[in-house]
mmCIF file of C-alpha atoms in Angstrom:
data_model
loop_
_atom_site.group_PDB
_atom_site.id
_atom_site.type_symbol
_atom_site.label_atom_id
_atom_site.label_comp_id
_atom_site.label_asym_id
_atom_site.label_seq_id
_atom_site.Cartn_x
_atom_site.Cartn_y
_atom_site.Cartn_z
ATOM 1 C CA THR F 213 18.322 55.878 162.132
ATOM 2 C CA THR F 214 21.113 56.796 159.340
ATOM 3 C CA TRP F 215 21.113 58.670 156.372
ATOM 4 C CA ASP F 216 20.417 57.153 153.164
ATOM 5 C CA LYS F 217 20.566 59.655 149.768
ATOM 6 C CA VAL F 218 22.016 63.048 149.994
ATOM 7 C CA ALA F 219 21.891 65.979 147.324
ATOM 8 C CA THR F 220 24.376 69.017 148.270
ATOM 9 C CA GLY F 221 24.327 72.254 147.340
ATOM 10 C CA ARG F 222 24.128 75.888 149.623
ATOM 11 C CA THR F 223 20.790 73.980 151.385
ATOM 12 C CA PRO F 224 22.000 70.458 151.266
ATOM 13 C CA ILE F 225 18.944 67.840 151.278
ATOM 14 C CA LEU F 226 19.021 64.119 152.899
ATOM 15 C CA ILE F 227 16.632 61.407 153.158
ATOM 16 C CA LYS F 228 16.974 59.037 156.098
ATOM 17 C CA ASP F 229 16.421 55.254 155.845
ATOM 18 C CA ASP F 230 13.261 55.882 157.833
ATOM 19 C CA ASP F 231 12.057 58.265 154.699
ATOM 20 C CA THR F 232 12.081 61.444 156.624
ATOM 21 C CA MET F 233 13.690 64.313 154.686
ATOM 22 C CA TRP F 234 15.864 66.562 156.081
ATOM 23 C CA SER F 235 17.883 70.233 155.146
ATOM 24 C CA TRP F 236 19.811 72.987 156.243
ATOM 25 C CA GLY F 237 21.836 75.877 155.058
ATOM 26 C CA VAL F 238 20.340 78.804 152.724
ATOM 27 C CA ASN F 239 16.715 79.110 153.922
ATOM 28 C CA ASP F 240 15.832 82.824 152.365
ATOM 29 C CA LYS F 241 13.423 81.649 149.908
ATOM 30 C CA GLY F 242 12.270 78.746 152.085
ATOM 31 C CA GLN F 243 14.072 76.555 150.299
ATOM 32 C CA VAL F 244 14.634 74.305 153.501
ATOM 33 C CA GLY F 245 11.504 73.604 153.899
ATOM 34 C CA GLY F 246 11.064 74.322 157.812
ATOM 35 C CA GLY F 247 8.145 76.668 157.172
ATOM 36 C CA SER F 248 10.070 79.160 157.947
ATOM 37 C CA VAL F 249 12.948 81.451 156.045
ATOM 38 C CA VAL F 250 15.155 81.351 159.039
ATOM 39 C CA TYR F 251 18.726 80.196 157.733
ATOM 40 C CA ARG F 252 19.356 76.754 159.263
ATOM 41 C CA SER F 253 23.099 75.282 160.524
ATOM 42 C CA SER F 254 21.707 71.881 161.743
ATOM 43 C CA PRO F 255 19.317 69.838 159.895
ATOM 44 C CA VAL F 256 15.907 69.945 160.467
ATOM 45 C CA GLN F 257 12.769 68.078 158.932
ATOM 46 C CA VAL F 258 11.047 68.855 156.300
ATOM 47 C CA GLY F 259 7.325 68.672 156.948
ATOM 48 C CA SER F 260 6.496 65.609 158.978
ATOM 49 C CA ALA F 261 6.327 62.670 156.139
ATOM 50 C CA THR F 262 8.132 59.290 156.061
ATOM 51 C CA LEU F 263 7.473 59.421 152.013
ATOM 52 C CA TRP F 264 10.579 60.726 150.835
ATOM 53 C CA SER F 265 12.728 58.818 147.788
ATOM 54 C CA ASP F 266 14.216 61.320 146.409
ATOM 55 C CA GLY F 267 14.676 65.328 146.645
ATOM 56 C CA GLY F 268 17.257 67.974 144.996
ATOM 57 C CA LEU F 269 17.868 71.902 145.090
ATOM 58 C CA THR F 270 17.302 73.954 141.952
ATOM 59 C CA GLY F 271 18.218 77.758 141.777
ATOM 60 C CA SER F 272 16.242 78.806 145.339
ATOM 61 C CA GLY F 273 13.826 76.381 144.803
ATOM 62 C CA SER F 274 13.860 72.087 146.249
ATOM 63 C CA LEU F 275 12.149 69.111 145.143
ATOM 64 C CA GLY F 276 11.363 66.161 146.200
ATOM 65 C CA ILE F 277 9.690 62.784 145.269
ATOM 66 C CA PHE F 278 7.106 60.796 147.312
ATOM 67 C CA THR F 279 7.528 56.872 147.629
ATOM 68 C CA ASN F 280 3.924 56.988 146.139
ATOM 69 C CA GLY F 281 4.940 59.045 142.990
ATOM 70 C CA LYS F 282 3.866 62.472 144.556
ATOM 71 C CA LEU F 283 5.852 65.196 143.033
ATOM 72 C CA TYR F 284 6.456 68.351 145.483
ATOM 73 C CA GLN F 285 8.297 71.767 145.418
ATOM 74 C CA TRP F 286 9.128 74.483 147.897
ATOM 75 C CA GLY F 287 11.673 77.612 148.206
ATOM 76 C CA SER F 288 10.972 79.939 145.456
ATOM 77 C CA GLY F 289 8.544 79.697 142.546
ATOM 78 C CA ARG F 290 11.230 81.756 140.074
ATOM 79 C CA GLY F 291 14.905 79.810 139.667
ATOM 80 C CA SER F 292 16.381 83.479 138.445
ATOM 81 C CA ALA F 293 15.269 86.307 137.390
ATOM 82 C CA THR F 294 14.161 85.197 133.936
ATOM 83 C CA GLY F 295 13.623 81.415 134.161
ATOM 84 C CA THR F 296 10.393 80.370 135.808
ATOM 85 C CA PHE F 297 10.306 77.418 138.220
ATOM 86 C CA TYR F 298 7.010 75.315 138.444
ATOM 87 C CA PRO F 299 5.007 75.977 140.417
ATOM 88 C CA ALA F 300 5.200 80.199 140.470
ATOM 89 C CA ALA F 301 4.338 80.567 144.062
ATOM 90 C CA LYS F 302 7.114 80.642 146.869
ATOM 91 C CA SER F 303 6.140 78.606 149.743
ATOM 92 C CA SER F 304 8.288 77.365 153.121
ATOM 93 C CA SER F 305 6.893 73.955 153.358
ATOM 94 C CA PRO F 306 6.120 71.466 150.401
ATOM 95 C CA VAL F 307 3.513 71.996 147.413
ATOM 96 C CA GLN F 308 2.253 69.068 145.633
ATOM 97 C CA ILE F 309 3.213 70.047 141.920
ATOM 98 C CA GLY F 310 -0.009 68.255 139.725
ATOM 99 C CA SER F 311 -1.973 65.109 140.822
ATOM 100 C CA LEU F 312 -0.008 62.824 139.122
ATOM 101 C CA THR F 313 1.600 59.468 140.817
ATOM 102 C CA THR F 314 3.969 59.016 138.282
ATOM 103 C CA TRP F 315 7.053 60.558 139.160
ATOM 104 C CA SER F 316 9.636 58.264 139.869
ATOM 105 C CA LYS F 317 13.695 59.797 139.165
ATOM 106 C CA LEU F 318 14.784 63.133 140.016
ATOM 107 C CA SER F 319 17.308 65.219 139.019
ATOM 108 C CA VAL F 320 18.167 68.987 139.082
ATOM 109 C CA GLY F 321 20.027 71.369 136.979
ATOM 110 C CA SER F 322 20.526 75.148 136.410
ATOM 111 C CA ASN F 323 17.028 76.457 137.980
ATOM 112 C CA ASN F 324 15.332 73.746 136.214
ATOM 113 C CA GLY F 325 14.094 70.214 137.055
ATOM 114 C CA ASN F 326 14.374 66.674 135.712
ATOM 115 C CA SER F 327 12.171 63.779 136.226
ATOM 116 C CA ILE F 328 11.867 60.384 134.692
ATOM 117 C CA LYS F 329 8.019 58.396 135.133
ATOM 118 C CA THR F 330 7.276 55.564 135.668
ATOM 119 C CA ASP F 331 6.584 54.787 132.012
ATOM 120 C CA GLY F 332 10.218 55.497 131.259
ATOM 121 C CA THR F 333 9.606 58.861 129.533
ATOM 122 C CA MET F 334 11.532 61.960 130.534
ATOM 123 C CA TRP F 335 10.284 65.171 131.906
ATOM 124 C CA THR F 336 11.770 68.677 132.405
ATOM 125 C CA TRP F 337 10.974 72.146 132.810
ATOM 126 C CA GLY F 338 12.442 75.801 134.336
ATOM 127 C CA TYR F 339 14.972 77.814 133.205
ATOM 128 C CA ASN F 340 16.301 76.723 129.181
ATOM 129 C CA THR F 341 18.554 79.691 127.731
ATOM 130 C CA ARG F 342 21.111 77.208 126.850
ATOM 131 C CA GLY F 343 18.990 74.355 125.615
ATOM 132 C CA GLN F 344 19.284 72.622 128.760
ATOM 133 C CA ILE F 345 15.538 71.264 129.178
ATOM 134 C CA GLY F 346 16.049 69.510 126.234
ATOM 135 C CA ASP F 347 13.067 70.019 124.175
ATOM 136 C CA ASN F 348 14.673 71.139 120.963
ATOM 137 C CA SER F 349 13.944 74.789 121.721
ATOM 138 C CA THR F 350 15.679 77.793 124.371
ATOM 139 C CA VAL F 351 12.155 78.697 125.758
ATOM 140 C CA ASN F 352 11.970 78.744 129.767
ATOM 141 C CA ARG F 353 8.867 76.031 130.363
ATOM 142 C CA SER F 354 6.710 76.733 133.532
ATOM 143 C CA SER F 355 5.627 73.330 133.748
ATOM 144 C CA PRO F 356 7.263 69.938 132.929
ATOM 145 C CA VAL F 357 7.456 69.035 129.206
ATOM 146 C CA GLN F 358 8.173 65.776 127.518
ATOM 147 C CA VAL F 359 11.551 65.428 126.251
ATOM 148 C CA GLY F 360 11.280 63.252 122.891
ATOM 149 C CA ASP F 361 8.838 60.255 122.886
ATOM 150 C CA GLN F 362 11.183 57.844 124.236
ATOM 151 C CA THR F 363 10.494 55.341 127.154
ATOM 152 C CA ASP F 364 13.610 53.992 127.741
ATOM 153 C CA TRP F 365 15.142 56.724 129.998
ATOM 154 C CA SER F 366 16.726 55.287 132.971
ATOM 155 C CA ILE F 367 19.528 57.611 135.193
ATOM 156 C CA LEU F 368 19.727 61.756 134.997
ATOM 157 C CA ALA F 369 22.134 63.991 135.847
ATOM 158 C CA GLY F 370 22.061 67.451 136.670
ATOM 159 C CA THR F 371 23.566 70.010 139.127
ATOM 160 C CA VAL F 372 22.852 73.602 140.277
ATOM 161 C CA GLY F 373 25.043 75.981 138.507
ATOM 162 C CA SER F 374 25.558 73.699 135.760
ATOM 163 C CA SER F 375 23.589 74.428 132.538
ATOM 164 C CA MET F 376 23.682 70.918 130.902
ATOM 165 C CA THR F 377 22.009 67.603 131.645
ATOM 166 C CA ALA F 378 22.796 64.057 130.825
ATOM 167 C CA ALA F 379 20.764 60.691 131.260
ATOM 168 C CA ILE F 380 21.497 57.436 130.585
ATOM 169 C CA LYS F 381 18.820 55.064 128.606
ATOM 170 C CA THR F 382 17.683 51.414 129.780
ATOM 171 C CA ASP F 383 20.630 50.376 126.546
ATOM 172 C CA GLY F 384 23.295 51.879 128.867
ATOM 173 C CA THR F 385 23.878 54.603 125.934
ATOM 174 C CA LEU F 386 24.483 57.932 127.166
ATOM 175 C CA TRP F 387 22.717 61.277 126.090
ATOM 176 C CA VAL F 388 23.556 64.700 126.923
ATOM 177 C CA TRP F 389 22.721 68.189 125.965
ATOM 178 C CA GLY F 390 22.714 72.302 127.234
ATOM 179 C CA PHE F 391 25.826 74.349 127.724
ATOM 180 C CA ASN F 392 28.733 73.345 125.807
ATOM 181 C CA HIS F 393 31.143 76.211 125.253
ATOM 182 C CA GLN F 394 34.173 74.052 126.635
ATOM 183 C CA GLY F 395 33.514 70.889 125.182
ATOM 184 C CA GLN F 396 31.636 69.383 128.496
ATOM 185 C CA LEU F 397 29.298 67.459 126.766
ATOM 186 C CA GLY F 398 31.797 65.322 125.214
ATOM 187 C CA LEU F 399 30.733 65.580 121.233
ATOM 188 C CA GLY F 400 33.836 66.737 120.171
ATOM 189 C CA ASP F 401 33.149 70.177 119.220
ATOM 190 C CA VAL F 402 31.571 73.798 121.579
ATOM 191 C CA VAL F 403 28.084 73.707 119.907
ATOM 192 C CA TYR F 404 25.353 73.861 122.334
ATOM 193 C CA ARG F 405 22.894 71.229 122.125
ATOM 194 C CA SER F 406 19.110 71.882 122.652
ATOM 195 C CA SER F 407 18.102 68.133 122.789
ATOM 196 C CA PRO F 408 19.511 64.759 123.427
ATOM 197 C CA THR F 409 22.672 64.127 121.814
ATOM 198 C CA GLN F 410 24.269 60.511 121.816
ATOM 199 C CA VAL F 411 27.963 60.338 123.053
ATOM 200 C CA GLY F 412 30.045 57.595 121.025
ATOM 201 C CA SER F 413 28.470 54.197 121.493
ATOM 202 C CA LYS F 414 30.140 52.773 124.587
ATOM 203 C CA LYS F 415 27.608 51.515 127.483
ATOM 204 C CA TRP F 416 27.213 53.871 130.543
ATOM 205 C CA GLY F 417 27.067 52.784 134.195
ATOM 206 C CA ALA F 418 26.593 56.077 135.539
ATOM 207 C CA VAL F 419 27.333 59.624 135.132
ATOM 208 C CA SER F 420 27.376 63.170 136.934
ATOM 209 C CA CYS F 421 27.247 66.556 136.083
ATOM 210 C CA CYS F 422 29.258 68.931 138.124
ATOM 211 C CA GLY F 423 28.514 72.803 139.184
ATOM 212 C CA SER F 424 31.298 74.199 137.461
ATOM 213 C CA ASP F 425 29.385 72.897 133.905
ATOM 214 C CA ASN F 426 31.544 69.939 133.566
ATOM 215 C CA ILE F 427 30.573 66.250 133.102
ATOM 216 C CA MET F 428 31.622 63.070 134.877
ATOM 217 C CA MET F 429 30.969 59.618 133.125
ATOM 218 C CA ILE F 430 31.524 56.139 134.349
ATOM 219 C CA ALA F 431 31.582 53.489 132.129
ATOM 220 C CA ALA F 432 30.154 50.692 132.745
ATOM 221 C CA ALA F 433 31.959 46.967 132.894
ATOM 222 C CA ASP F 434 31.934 44.405 130.157
#
Protein backbone atom coordinates (compact mmCIF):
# COMPACT_ATOMS: atom_id res chain seq x y z
CA THR A 1 0.00 0.00 0.00
CA THR A 2 1.27 3.48 -0.84
CA TRP A 3 0.29 7.03 0.07
CA ASP A 4 -1.78 8.84 -2.54
CA LYS A 5 -2.89 12.29 -1.28
CA VAL A 6 -1.75 14.52 1.57
CA ALA A 7 -3.04 17.60 3.43
CA THR A 8 -0.47 19.12 5.77
CA GLY A 9 -0.80 21.04 9.03
CA ARG A 10 -0.68 20.43 12.78
CA THR A 11 -2.90 17.43 12.07
CA PRO A 12 -1.79 16.00 8.70
CA ILE A 13 -4.24 13.92 6.69
CA LEU A 14 -3.14 11.23 4.24
CA ILE A 15 -5.14 9.03 1.89
CA LYS A 16 -3.67 5.73 0.74
CA ASP A 17 -4.21 4.21 -2.68
CA ASP A 18 -6.71 1.81 -1.09
CA ASP A 19 -8.87 4.89 -0.26
CA THR A 20 -8.34 4.63 3.52
CA MET A 21 -7.61 7.87 5.41
CA TRP A 22 -4.92 8.27 8.07
CA SER A 23 -4.05 11.15 10.41
CA TRP A 24 -1.87 12.07 13.41
CA GLY A 25 -0.60 15.00 15.45
CA VAL A 26 -2.61 17.58 17.43
CA ASN A 27 -5.88 16.01 18.55
CA ASP A 28 -7.31 18.13 21.37
CA LYS A 29 -10.67 18.41 19.59
CA GLY A 30 -10.70 14.95 18.01
CA GLN A 31 -9.49 16.30 14.66
CA VAL A 32 -7.39 13.18 14.02
CA GLY A 33 -10.68 11.30 13.67
CA GLY A 34 -9.57 8.14 15.44
CA GLY A 35 -12.37 8.16 18.02
CA SER A 36 -10.37 9.82 20.81
CA VAL A 37 -8.73 13.12 21.82
CA VAL A 38 -5.31 11.55 22.41
CA TYR A 39 -2.42 13.17 20.52
CA ARG A 40 -0.92 10.79 17.95
CA SER A 41 2.77 10.57 17.04
CA SER A 42 2.15 8.08 14.24
CA PRO A 43 -0.66 7.65 11.69
CA VAL A 44 -3.99 6.16 12.84
CA GLN A 45 -6.84 5.30 10.53
CA VAL A 46 -9.80 7.68 10.34
CA GLY A 47 -12.79 5.39 10.80
CA SER A 48 -12.91 2.14 8.85
CA ALA A 49 -14.15 3.39 5.49
CA THR A 50 -12.28 2.65 2.27
CA LEU A 51 -14.07 5.35 0.27
CA TRP A 52 -12.07 8.53 0.95
CA SER A 53 -11.17 10.69 -2.05
CA ASP A 54 -10.14 14.00 -0.42
CA GLY A 55 -9.55 15.55 3.00
CA GLY A 56 -8.26 18.61 4.85
CA LEU A 57 -8.03 20.40 8.21
CA THR A 58 -9.61 23.78 8.94
CA GLY A 59 -8.93 25.29 12.37
CA SER A 60 -9.64 22.48 14.81
CA GLY A 61 -12.01 20.61 12.52
CA SER A 62 -11.33 18.17 9.70
CA LEU A 63 -13.21 17.52 6.46
CA GLY A 64 -13.33 14.62 4.07
CA ILE A 65 -15.17 13.52 0.95
CA PHE A 66 -16.11 9.96 0.04
CA THR A 67 -15.78 8.64 -3.50
CA ASN A 68 -19.59 8.43 -3.50
CA GLY A 69 -19.87 12.20 -3.02
CA LYS A 70 -20.71 12.31 0.70
CA LEU A 71 -19.12 15.06 2.86
CA TYR A 72 -17.91 14.38 6.42
CA GLN A 73 -16.62 16.50 9.31
CA TRP A 74 -14.92 15.66 12.62
CA GLY A 75 -13.08 17.50 15.37
CA SER A 76 -14.27 20.82 16.72
CA GLY A 77 -17.55 22.20 15.47
CA ARG A 78 -16.06 25.67 15.84
CA GLY A 79 -13.26 26.95 13.65
CA SER A 80 -12.51 29.80 16.09
CA ALA A 81 -14.07 31.79 18.91
CA THR A 82 -16.30 33.67 16.49
CA GLY A 83 -16.38 31.53 13.35
CA THR A 84 -18.86 28.69 13.61
CA PHE A 85 -17.93 25.63 11.62
CA TYR A 86 -20.45 23.13 10.34
CA PRO A 87 -21.97 21.14 11.92
CA ALA A 88 -21.71 22.80 15.34
CA ALA A 89 -21.20 19.59 17.32
CA LYS A 90 -17.75 18.26 18.27
CA SER A 91 -16.98 14.68 17.28
CA SER A 92 -13.79 12.59 17.32
CA SER A 93 -15.14 10.41 14.51
CA PRO A 94 -16.42 11.42 11.04
CA VAL A 95 -20.02 12.71 10.93
CA GLN A 96 -21.79 13.25 7.61
CA ILE A 97 -22.76 16.81 6.72
CA GLY A 98 -26.27 16.71 5.32
CA SER A 99 -27.34 13.94 2.97
CA LEU A 100 -26.05 15.12 -0.40
CA THR A 101 -23.92 12.84 -2.55
CA THR A 102 -22.77 15.51 -4.99
CA TRP A 103 -19.61 16.84 -3.28
CA SER A 104 -16.58 16.45 -5.52
CA LYS A 105 -13.53 18.56 -4.59
CA LEU A 106 -12.46 19.98 -1.25
CA SER A 107 -10.24 22.79 0.01
CA VAL A 108 -9.84 24.41 3.42
CA GLY A 109 -9.00 27.94 4.54
CA SER A 110 -8.69 29.83 7.80
CA ASN A 111 -11.53 28.17 9.71
CA ASN A 112 -13.70 27.73 6.65
CA GLY A 113 -14.40 24.94 4.20
CA ASN A 114 -14.76 25.14 0.42
CA SER A 115 -16.08 22.53 -1.94
CA ILE A 116 -17.00 22.10 -5.59
CA LYS A 117 -19.97 19.91 -6.40
CA THR A 118 -20.26 17.53 -9.34
CA ASP A 119 -22.34 20.15 -11.19
CA GLY A 120 -19.45 22.65 -11.08
CA THR A 121 -21.00 24.95 -8.47
CA MET A 122 -18.90 26.20 -5.53
CA TRP A 123 -20.03 26.12 -1.92
CA THR A 124 -18.29 27.43 1.20
CA TRP A 125 -18.94 28.04 4.90
CA GLY A 126 -17.38 28.96 8.26
CA TYR A 127 -15.37 32.03 9.32
CA ASN A 128 -15.81 35.05 7.03
CA THR A 129 -14.55 38.25 8.66
CA ARG A 130 -12.23 38.93 5.70
CA GLY A 131 -14.62 37.88 2.97
CA GLN A 132 -12.88 34.54 2.40
CA ILE A 133 -16.19 32.72 1.88
CA GLY A 134 -16.78 34.76 -1.27
CA ASP A 135 -20.53 35.32 -0.94
CA ASN A 136 -20.16 39.13 -1.09
CA SER A 137 -20.43 39.49 2.69
CA THR A 138 -18.38 39.21 5.87
CA VAL A 139 -21.04 37.19 7.69
CA ASN A 140 -19.97 33.87 9.24
CA ARG A 141 -21.86 30.91 7.76
CA SER A 142 -22.75 27.77 9.72
CA SER A 143 -23.92 25.85 6.64
CA PRO A 144 -22.71 25.77 3.02
CA VAL A 145 -23.70 28.74 0.85
CA GLN A 146 -23.21 28.92 -2.91
CA VAL A 147 -20.59 31.31 -4.27
CA GLY A 148 -22.26 33.07 -7.18
CA ASP A 149 -24.24 31.04 -9.71
CA GLN A 150 -21.44 29.80 -11.97
CA THR A 151 -21.19 26.11 -12.84
CA ASP A 152 -17.66 26.07 -14.26
CA TRP A 153 -15.41 25.91 -11.17
CA SER A 154 -12.62 23.36 -11.49
CA ILE A 155 -9.77 23.82 -8.95
CA LEU A 156 -9.86 25.20 -5.38
CA ALA A 157 -7.10 26.32 -3.02
CA GLY A 158 -7.08 27.44 0.59
CA THR A 159 -4.81 26.67 3.56
CA VAL A 160 -5.20 26.79 7.35
CA GLY A 161 -3.76 30.12 8.52
CA SER A 162 -4.68 31.78 5.23
CA SER A 163 -7.82 33.96 5.14
CA MET A 164 -7.94 33.92 1.39
CA THR A 165 -9.28 31.59 -1.27
CA ALA A 166 -8.36 31.02 -4.90
CA ALA A 167 -10.04 29.00 -7.63
CA ILE A 168 -9.58 28.19 -11.29
CA LYS A 169 -12.45 27.80 -13.72
CA THR A 170 -12.65 25.24 -16.50
CA ASP A 171 -11.53 27.93 -18.98
CA GLY A 172 -8.26 28.36 -17.03
CA THR A 173 -9.06 31.81 -15.60
CA LEU A 174 -7.95 32.46 -12.01
CA TRP A 175 -10.23 34.01 -9.37
CA VAL A 176 -9.30 35.16 -5.84
CA TRP A 177 -10.99 36.68 -2.78
CA GLY A 178 -10.47 37.37 0.93
CA PHE A 179 -7.47 38.81 2.81
CA ASN A 180 -5.27 41.21 0.82
CA HIS A 181 -3.42 43.48 3.25
CA GLN A 182 -0.07 42.89 1.50
CA GLY A 183 -1.38 42.51 -2.02
CA GLN A 184 -1.30 38.72 -1.89
CA LEU A 185 -4.37 38.41 -4.12
CA GLY A 186 -2.26 39.64 -7.03
CA LEU A 187 -4.76 42.32 -8.10
CA GLY A 188 -2.42 45.33 -7.95
CA ASP A 189 -3.89 46.74 -4.71
CA VAL A 190 -4.38 45.95 -1.02
CA VAL A 191 -8.19 45.96 -1.02
CA TYR A 192 -9.97 42.96 0.52
CA ARG A 193 -12.40 41.09 -1.75
CA SER A 194 -15.57 39.40 -0.50
CA SER A 195 -16.46 37.83 -3.87
CA PRO A 196 -14.37 36.15 -6.58
CA THR A 197 -12.29 38.60 -8.64
CA GLN A 198 -10.39 37.58 -11.76
CA VAL A 199 -6.59 37.90 -11.79
CA GLY A 200 -5.50 39.24 -15.16
CA SER A 201 -6.37 37.35 -18.32
CA LYS A 202 -3.82 34.52 -18.33
CA LYS A 203 -4.71 30.85 -18.25
CA TRP A 204 -3.59 29.04 -15.11
CA GLY A 205 -2.97 25.36 -14.51
CA ALA A 206 -2.59 25.17 -10.72
CA VAL A 207 -2.88 27.33 -7.62
CA SER A 208 -1.91 27.06 -3.95
CA CYS A 209 -2.54 29.29 -0.92
CA CYS A 210 0.17 29.31 1.74
CA GLY A 211 -0.36 29.48 5.49
CA SER A 212 1.36 32.87 5.70
CA ASP A 213 -1.44 34.46 3.63
CA ASN A 214 0.48 34.23 0.38
CA ILE A 215 -0.67 32.76 -2.89
CA MET A 216 1.31 30.78 -5.43
CA MET A 217 0.06 30.54 -9.01
CA ILE A 218 1.46 28.33 -11.76
CA ALA A 219 0.72 29.24 -15.37
CA ALA A 220 -0.28 26.48 -17.72
CA ALA A 221 1.90 25.88 -20.75
CA ASP A 222 0.53 27.29 -24.01
